[in-house]
Amino acid sequence: MTETSSARPPAIRAFCKALNLTLLVTPLVAACALPAFASDTPRYGGTIVLATLAEPVCLDPTVGGDVPQDIIAHQFLDSLISQDEDGSYHPWLAKSWEVSPDGLRYTFHLRNDVKFTDGTPFNAAAVKANFNHWLDPKTGSANIAPELTAYAGTQIVDDDTAIVTLKTPVAFFLTTLANPSAGIQSPKAIARGNTLNCESPVGSGPFIVQKWVRGSGIFFTRNENYNSPPPQATHHGKAYAEKVEWRIIQEPATRYNALASGDVGVINGLPPENYIPAKSAGNVTVIDDSQPGVPWEVDLNTKRAPFNDLLVRQAFRHAINPAVALRSLFFGAYKPVGGPLSPDTPFYDASFEHAYPYDIATANKLLDQAGWTARDSAGYRTKDGKRLTVHFPVYANTQPADVALFEQLQATAKKAGFDVKIEEADRSQVHSRQYTWDYDLYIDYWTVNTPGALKFIYDSEGLTSIDGGYHNNEVGLNNKHIDELLDRGEQVSDHAEQQKIYSDVQKYVSDQALFAPLYVYPSLAAFNTDKVRGVRSDWSVHSVTLYDAWVPQG
């Protein structure tokens, strides 16, 4: 049977977690509530100022691939398709599509009235050029390329028709295409190479990248000819705001104070210590959402001691208590999690939420069994004269609440005899240690709206270095059976079979204590309604989009 997309009239909706066409949707834990301004009408003009914590390494969201890049990509890129809150797919740059009965051929019928902001037409050749860009090793994609390993090629039938062929069926193929990292870029701009395309990528979206002042901000102007909003948009034509100024404000208090004072209209990355004040402020609206995929966690490096021993890994899991730390340090803004997937992710299995309760007695017993029976004068366990030391490199600009969380984990782990060394350094030094496996704990998360997020971290292909040495698989797992399960999960369409596969993977990585989850990765944003209204969340990766946002008269 051939599956065909269908259009819907525009409505005020939000994107949802990515699902196979046949899947059921897990309800969102926390939806964003936008206030109604019945007496106000959206107006054109003005500048929206948004502040965020982290500066991207590149404005092309495919190079590397991280949350800051995805959020920025929303503003200047359109995707082939969009995804709605009920899990269904809808036309965007592709007017419609058909999927062959064997799931190997996707025929996309494209809009013929869209141009990139450099004047290049959007057509089938542009679609093919983007697939080639995503998969080119020189691009260094750490997010989209691993999702497209089954890609075989694109056939250009005519300007308005492209047939994408896969080697094997991929259940989440359309989900990948709905991700902002898979936004369609101008092939003319892509051809300039990574250096120029990182500085000034070109899309067909509502805003145009004007300039990037590193360390300060990214400046956008409105695309006056914009005609291709997704069906979830609340209006058509050009964006309301004339300009967007994207500031980088790393210090949390400064970022929130800028919002409260009206110096900025929107902040992405609401500091947890400001969560309660923001929710009680009369002129601030909080977008309280959580991201699907792999939660914020520390991966345990199994390629070297001490975490090459399962008993030690299990002991560490029992020796930390992030849930208590979250209550005391994060003011209820961040939610605890215990399993390999965040609850908003399709095929999440709640069975592993409480697999490792905080239990120092059990941790002590496991370490005794592992041979770490002695303690030195400082109270740390030793074995053969060597202290049970765990090296944990972290960014020097890590938000204070996270540093406090790490310190609490350090303190509770010490009760069992672990000497956790929190080693702050600049990003390049931390990355260098990741490249060379010089760590025992390493922060990880993957914001992907499919259980395929597990493949990024646990598939043996992730052991191969990309992008100058980075490797997705930070735990060092090389297990053929898990590889086969992860491949199989992407190829089957039966819901029950998929659930069984992904539950088996979650059980294995939990039983093996390959990770220590800290919290569900949040998507906390806030906007000052005196300065901007109509900010909404795009549910493909649960992040803010500004196309419908507008600046009130004032």
XYZ file of C-alpha atoms in Angstrom:
554
model
C 0.000 0.000 0.000
C 1.334 3.447 -0.892
C 1.268 6.135 1.777
C 0.542 9.682 0.668
C 0.759 12.897 2.663
C -2.157 15.240 2.982
C -2.300 18.939 3.674
C -4.110 20.623 6.539
C -5.326 24.198 6.879
C -3.134 26.415 9.062
C -3.883 26.260 12.767
C -2.267 27.245 16.035
C -0.483 24.012 16.729
C 2.916 22.891 17.862
C 5.239 20.245 16.589
C 5.452 16.942 18.438
C 7.812 14.157 19.036
C 8.785 12.242 15.960
C 6.969 9.016 15.319
C 6.563 6.445 12.624
C 3.353 6.956 10.688
C 1.852 3.973 12.470
C 2.880 4.895 16.025
C 0.931 6.073 18.995
C 1.901 9.374 20.599
C 3.115 9.692 24.168
C 1.537 12.812 25.678
C 3.823 15.737 26.301
C 4.913 16.070 29.893
C 4.811 19.849 29.957
C 3.286 21.933 27.194
C 3.962 25.606 26.742
C 1.098 27.875 27.569
C 0.957 31.070 25.583
C -1.132 33.958 26.868
C -4.008 35.411 24.905
C -3.926 39.064 24.035
C -7.448 39.463 22.744
C -7.204 43.214 22.240
C -3.898 43.085 20.425
C -3.348 42.400 16.770
C 0.040 41.184 15.478
C 1.912 43.986 13.752
C 4.800 44.158 11.345
C 8.095 45.792 12.206
C 10.500 45.992 15.099
C 13.421 43.936 16.327
C 13.251 40.799 18.452
C 16.252 40.405 20.732
C 16.891 36.849 21.915
C 19.586 35.814 24.375
C 20.949 32.324 24.764
C 23.673 30.577 26.743
C 25.790 28.904 24.084
C 27.288 30.107 20.851
C 27.166 27.574 18.015
C 30.354 26.314 16.458
C 28.833 26.817 13.010
C 25.586 28.304 11.685
C 25.164 25.441 9.220
C 23.284 23.004 11.508
C 24.709 19.973 9.704
C 28.347 20.718 10.504
C 28.816 18.967 13.824
C 25.251 19.330 15.027
C 24.057 20.649 18.376
C 20.999 22.219 19.980
C 22.125 25.860 19.481
C 22.502 25.165 15.770
C 19.038 23.605 15.538
C 17.416 26.571 17.251
C 19.118 29.054 14.941
C 18.308 26.912 11.892
C 14.597 27.380 12.613
C 14.948 31.022 11.739
C 16.462 30.778 8.244
C 15.783 27.254 6.954
C 12.673 25.448 5.766
C 12.456 21.646 5.703
C 10.920 19.277 3.192
C 8.199 18.274 5.636
C 6.844 19.258 9.028
C 5.486 17.211 11.878
C 2.450 17.967 13.979
C 1.592 17.452 17.624
C -0.299 14.247 16.874
C 2.749 12.681 15.213
C 1.537 13.121 11.639
C 3.627 14.538 8.820
C 2.603 17.485 6.674
C 3.805 19.221 3.515
C 6.275 22.052 3.660
C 8.748 22.472 0.817
C 7.473 19.138 -0.441
C 3.821 19.520 -1.476
C 3.221 15.798 -1.157
C 5.022 12.474 -1.309
C 4.477 8.777 -1.856
C 6.286 5.874 -0.234
C 6.702 2.631 -2.156
C 5.217 -0.523 -0.587
C 8.704 -1.829 0.280
C 9.601 1.436 2.016
C 12.649 2.012 -0.197
C 11.471 4.806 -2.510
C 10.172 8.215 -1.457
C 8.819 10.311 -4.287
C 8.682 13.978 -3.276
C 6.591 16.464 -5.248
C 8.117 19.858 -4.614
C 6.893 23.412 -4.522
C 7.938 25.355 -7.616
C 7.439 28.857 -6.236
C 10.231 28.986 -3.612
C 13.651 30.585 -3.932
C 16.581 30.675 -1.569
C 17.519 34.134 -0.402
C 20.521 34.204 -2.763
C 18.123 33.882 -5.694
C 18.805 30.192 -6.352
C 15.605 28.248 -7.082
C 14.456 25.473 -4.788
C 14.070 22.318 -6.895
C 14.936 18.625 -7.074
C 18.602 19.422 -7.743
C 18.694 21.374 -4.472
C 17.233 18.396 -2.609
C 19.904 16.096 -4.035
C 22.657 18.608 -3.223
C 21.515 18.759 0.397
C 21.525 14.975 0.832
C 25.037 14.945 -0.616
C 26.049 17.720 1.784
C 24.638 15.928 4.820
C 26.505 12.738 3.982
C 29.781 14.218 2.741
C 32.490 13.256 5.270
C 33.972 16.737 4.794
C 30.781 18.206 6.258
C 31.346 16.357 9.526
C 27.704 15.778 10.417
C 27.323 14.180 13.840
C 23.527 14.272 13.841
C 21.917 13.868 10.406
C 24.505 11.667 8.675
C 24.251 8.836 11.248
C 20.472 8.808 10.670
C 20.911 8.401 6.903
C 23.271 5.444 6.624
C 20.647 3.636 4.502
C 20.565 6.430 1.906
C 21.250 5.133 -1.607
C 20.722 8.193 -3.793
C 18.385 10.789 -5.236
C 16.974 10.672 -8.741
C 15.969 13.973 -10.322
C 12.846 13.235 -12.364
C 12.249 16.896 -13.190
C 12.627 20.211 -11.358
C 9.569 19.484 -9.223
C 10.063 15.763 -8.513
C 12.810 13.954 -6.608
C 12.904 10.233 -5.827
C 14.998 9.362 -2.771
C 16.044 5.711 -2.587
C 17.118 3.817 0.515
C 19.111 0.599 0.785
C 16.874 -0.659 3.573
C 13.612 0.678 5.033
C 14.049 3.344 7.715
C 11.049 3.749 10.005
C 12.083 7.237 11.099
C 13.211 8.602 7.735
C 10.505 11.275 7.547
C 11.186 12.211 11.143
C 14.795 12.913 10.234
C 13.694 15.151 7.383
C 11.491 17.152 9.764
C 14.474 17.970 11.970
C 15.778 21.555 11.608
C 19.245 20.132 11.028
C 17.803 18.753 7.797
C 16.641 22.188 6.691
C 17.213 22.714 2.972
C 20.065 25.071 2.100
C 21.000 26.793 -1.134
C 23.214 24.447 -3.170
C 25.097 27.512 -4.431
C 25.942 28.449 -0.844
C 26.835 24.872 0.125
C 29.318 24.728 -2.769
C 31.401 27.484 -1.132
C 32.637 24.984 1.484
C 32.288 24.685 5.244
C 34.191 27.814 6.199
C 31.977 30.272 4.357
C 28.834 28.239 4.843
C 29.389 28.200 8.602
C 29.595 31.987 8.644
C 26.700 32.801 6.312
C 24.489 29.835 5.369
C 21.597 30.504 2.991
C 18.090 29.106 3.220
C 14.584 29.953 2.078
C 13.293 30.672 5.587
C 11.696 33.748 7.155
C 14.985 35.400 8.165
C 18.354 35.916 6.495
C 21.699 35.604 8.254
C 23.158 39.098 7.942
C 26.318 38.738 10.006
C 27.831 36.788 12.859
C 29.987 38.627 15.368
C 31.637 35.808 17.259
C 31.356 36.054 21.003
C 28.684 38.711 20.704
C 25.729 37.901 18.504
C 24.116 36.796 15.266
C 22.082 39.298 13.294
C 19.180 38.471 10.999
C 17.069 40.534 8.638
C 13.615 39.623 7.397
C 13.160 37.717 4.150
C 10.694 40.097 2.497
C 9.800 37.491 -0.134
C 9.070 34.642 2.259
C 6.173 32.507 1.045
C 6.708 29.024 2.495
C 5.738 28.797 6.193
C 4.910 25.373 7.632
C 1.222 24.530 8.145
C 1.588 25.036 11.898
C 2.226 28.749 11.388
C -0.457 31.208 12.441
C 0.015 33.531 9.468
C 1.370 33.559 5.915
C 3.832 35.712 4.065
C 6.804 37.495 5.571
C 7.630 37.340 9.288
C 6.205 40.036 11.525
C 9.561 41.133 12.967
C 11.859 43.082 10.697
C 15.041 42.018 12.451
C 16.278 39.439 14.956
C 19.299 40.028 17.150
C 20.639 36.806 18.686
C 22.841 37.608 21.674
C 25.174 35.259 23.521
C 24.896 35.843 27.281
C 26.582 33.006 29.145
C 26.147 34.245 32.711
C 22.697 33.031 33.902
C 21.818 35.952 36.175
C 22.775 38.466 33.512
C 20.688 36.619 30.942
C 17.569 36.586 33.103
C 18.015 40.174 34.283
C 18.194 41.246 30.650
C 14.809 39.599 30.111
C 13.229 41.057 33.235
C 14.454 44.558 32.373
C 13.276 44.303 28.791
C 16.779 44.605 27.353
C 16.019 41.325 25.570
C 12.608 40.024 24.606
C 13.288 36.279 24.644
C 15.749 34.022 26.430
C 16.407 30.459 25.452
C 17.806 28.508 28.367
C 15.894 29.943 31.313
C 18.221 29.533 34.315
C 16.671 27.102 36.821
C 17.174 29.541 39.687
C 14.897 31.983 37.826
C 12.218 29.426 36.996
C 9.861 30.302 39.891
C 10.296 34.109 39.624
C 9.674 33.922 35.870
C 6.475 31.917 36.293
C 5.151 34.412 38.805
C 6.100 37.531 36.830
C 3.117 39.248 35.269
C 4.897 40.167 32.049
C 6.894 36.977 31.478
C 5.625 33.823 29.786
C 7.557 30.587 30.324
C 7.732 27.896 27.651
C 8.205 24.873 29.884
C 9.031 21.925 27.683
C 11.348 18.948 27.716
C 13.342 17.451 24.899
C 13.005 13.930 23.533
C 15.950 11.634 22.934
C 18.727 10.736 25.345
C 18.598 12.701 28.631
C 21.369 14.816 30.084
C 23.673 12.135 31.441
C 27.242 11.172 32.141
C 28.597 8.374 29.983
C 30.925 5.901 31.653
C 34.038 5.106 29.619
C 34.334 1.315 29.521
C 37.576 1.376 27.528
C 39.727 1.843 30.626
C 39.733 1.303 34.396
C 37.865 1.737 36.623
C 34.683 1.617 34.528
C 35.781 -1.342 32.428
C 34.425 -3.333 35.407
C 30.634 -3.776 35.455
C 30.579 -4.017 39.254
C 32.284 -0.621 39.562
C 29.871 0.945 37.092
C 26.888 -0.438 38.997
C 28.388 0.762 42.274
C 28.751 4.263 40.875
C 25.098 4.314 39.786
C 24.005 3.371 43.319
C 26.380 5.930 44.873
C 24.891 9.036 43.267
C 21.554 10.698 43.946
C 20.787 13.307 41.271
C 17.053 13.453 42.097
C 17.730 14.985 45.525
C 20.220 17.418 44.022
C 17.667 18.505 41.415
C 15.116 19.349 44.082
C 17.555 21.469 46.047
C 19.457 23.093 43.198
C 17.093 23.367 40.241
C 13.921 24.619 41.941
C 11.685 22.102 40.171
C 12.677 23.383 36.741
C 14.482 20.200 35.654
C 12.895 16.753 35.916
C 14.759 13.651 37.146
C 15.105 10.630 34.908
C 16.447 7.128 35.431
C 16.438 5.369 32.073
C 18.302 5.587 28.766
C 15.543 7.601 27.034
C 13.617 10.691 28.041
C 9.908 10.073 28.710
C 8.782 12.145 25.697
C 10.590 9.814 23.301
C 8.709 7.184 21.275
C 9.247 3.651 22.679
C 10.463 4.976 26.005
C 10.234 2.154 28.561
C 9.535 3.200 32.154
C 10.794 -0.141 33.485
C 14.292 1.244 34.006
C 13.455 4.455 35.840
C 14.344 2.991 39.241
C 16.960 0.424 38.281
C 19.642 2.029 40.455
C 18.187 3.609 43.599
C 20.552 5.585 45.769
C 22.016 2.938 48.095
C 25.478 3.383 49.584
C 25.330 -0.057 51.232
C 24.819 -1.736 47.849
C 27.528 0.411 46.291
C 29.942 -0.632 49.041
C 29.082 -4.296 48.555
C 29.672 -4.102 44.799
C 33.031 -2.367 45.235
C 34.085 -5.000 47.760
C 33.229 -7.678 45.195
C 35.284 -5.800 42.587
C 38.332 -5.915 44.847
C 38.347 -2.275 45.953
C 38.398 -3.290 49.607
C 40.950 -0.920 51.149
C 40.612 2.793 51.905
C 43.307 5.428 52.185
C 43.580 8.131 54.843
C 41.205 10.408 52.892
C 38.516 7.737 52.830
C 38.854 6.805 49.162
C 38.936 3.183 48.093
C 42.163 1.663 46.844
C 43.172 -1.486 45.008
C 46.759 -2.638 44.558
C 47.865 0.682 45.989
C 45.881 2.725 43.436
C 43.057 5.082 44.396
C 39.588 4.664 42.867
C 39.798 7.890 40.846
C 37.246 9.035 38.266
C 38.230 11.845 35.879
C 35.366 14.104 34.777
C 36.307 16.900 32.326
C 33.685 19.671 32.030
C 33.470 23.009 30.270
C 34.713 25.977 32.279
C 31.542 27.897 31.321
C 29.161 25.194 32.585
C 26.121 26.801 34.197
C 26.500 27.134 37.993
C 23.535 24.866 38.771
C 25.133 22.038 36.791
C 28.468 22.545 38.535
C 26.669 22.351 41.885
C 24.947 19.164 40.720
C 28.297 17.620 39.788
C 29.691 18.590 43.176
C 26.793 16.890 44.957
C 27.382 13.750 42.915
C 31.044 13.998 43.819
C 30.161 14.237 47.519
C 27.779 11.274 47.594
C 30.092 9.116 45.484
C 32.858 9.781 48.014
C 30.757 8.015 50.660
C 31.237 4.820 48.672
C 34.931 5.583 48.153
C 35.008 7.172 44.668
C 37.383 10.094 44.124
C 35.552 12.049 41.412
C 37.809 14.698 39.907
C 35.755 17.497 38.309
C 38.266 19.008 35.887
C 37.138 22.300 34.346
C 38.803 23.437 31.127
C 38.016 25.417 28.000
C 36.010 23.745 25.242
C 38.993 22.881 23.060
C 40.764 21.108 25.916
C 37.643 19.161 26.899
C 37.073 18.170 23.281
C 40.695 17.079 22.940
C 40.249 14.733 25.897
C 37.057 13.352 24.366
C 38.834 12.685 21.082
C 41.568 10.685 22.841
C 39.296 8.844 25.326
C 41.020 10.638 28.206
C 38.068 10.645 30.594
C 36.042 8.358 32.830
C 32.839 10.411 32.860
C 31.687 12.593 29.991
C 28.526 14.691 29.662
C 26.248 13.544 26.870
C 22.754 14.020 25.509
C 21.051 13.700 22.134
C 18.042 15.798 21.225
C 16.502 13.589 18.572
C 12.802 12.898 18.398
C 13.149 9.156 17.824
C 14.535 6.205 19.810
C 17.227 6.250 17.145
C 18.967 8.541 19.639
C 20.209 5.321 21.235
C 22.089 4.522 18.042
C 24.131 7.694 18.299
C 25.550 6.617 21.642
C 25.645 2.820 21.625
C 26.159 1.675 18.027
C 29.732 0.569 17.287
C 29.809 2.850 14.236
C 29.951 5.693 16.745
C 33.420 4.552 17.827
C 34.787 5.940 14.556
C 36.091 9.462 14.826
C 34.458 12.254 12.854
C 34.904 16.000 12.739
C 38.574 15.984 13.708
C 38.360 13.202 16.270
C 34.920 13.393 17.905
C 33.186 10.044 18.434
C 29.470 9.674 19.199
C 29.878 6.443 21.169
C 31.474 7.805 24.334
C 30.949 4.685 26.454
C 33.144 2.572 24.194
C 30.513 -0.111 23.586
C 31.203 -2.547 20.760
C 28.411 -5.123 20.814
C 27.270 -6.799 17.618
C 23.875 -7.813 19.042
C 23.070 -4.227 20.078
C 24.176 -3.016 16.628
C 21.780 -5.487 15.031
C 18.906 -4.457 17.281
C 19.452 -0.774 16.566
C 19.560 -1.440 12.828
C 16.457 -3.617 13.032
C 14.549 -0.996 15.010
C 14.904 1.452 12.130
C 13.736 -1.041 9.540
C 10.548 -2.512 10.964
C 7.178 -0.772 10.951
C 5.247 -2.959 13.380
C 4.694 -0.981 16.569
C 4.857 -3.966 18.930
C 8.042 -5.260 17.346
C 9.664 -1.837 17.546
C 8.729 -1.540 21.213
C 10.271 -4.951 21.905
C 13.492 -4.003 20.119
C 13.951 -0.670 21.828
C 12.989 -2.067 25.225
C 15.657 -4.741 24.784
C 18.262 -2.073 23.981
C 17.212 0.043 26.960
C 17.404 -3.021 29.223
C 20.898 -3.905 28.046
C 22.423 -0.453 28.476
C 20.706 -0.097 31.859
C 21.814 -3.516 33.079
C 25.349 -2.737 31.935
C 25.312 0.637 33.739
C 26.847 2.371 30.745
C 25.480 5.749 31.732
C 24.251 7.739 34.722
C 21.214 9.886 33.831
C 20.963 13.269 35.521
C 17.801 14.938 34.216
C 15.457 15.209 31.257
C 17.070 17.723 28.942
C 14.856 20.795 29.298
C 13.641 23.223 26.681
C 13.038 26.189 28.940
C 12.495 29.533 27.311
C 10.775 32.707 28.398
C 9.671 35.908 26.747
C 8.851 39.353 28.034
C 5.342 40.136 26.748
C 6.048 43.865 26.893
C 8.672 43.302 24.203
C 7.509 40.348 22.118
C 4.483 38.110 21.715
C 3.572 35.058 19.679
C 6.728 33.090 20.465
C 5.976 29.405 20.089
C 7.713 26.059 20.361
C 8.556 23.990 17.320
C 8.058 20.414 18.387
C 10.533 18.761 16.033
C 13.238 19.451 18.611
C 11.127 21.392 21.141
C 12.740 24.797 20.647
C 11.572 28.336 20.032
C 10.709 29.686 16.619
C 10.189 33.364 15.849
C 8.326 33.424 12.539
C 4.960 34.132 14.210
C 6.446 36.332 16.934
C 5.757 40.036 16.846
C 6.799 43.217 18.618
C 3.939 45.081 20.317
C 3.491 48.797 19.881
C 5.319 50.694 22.533
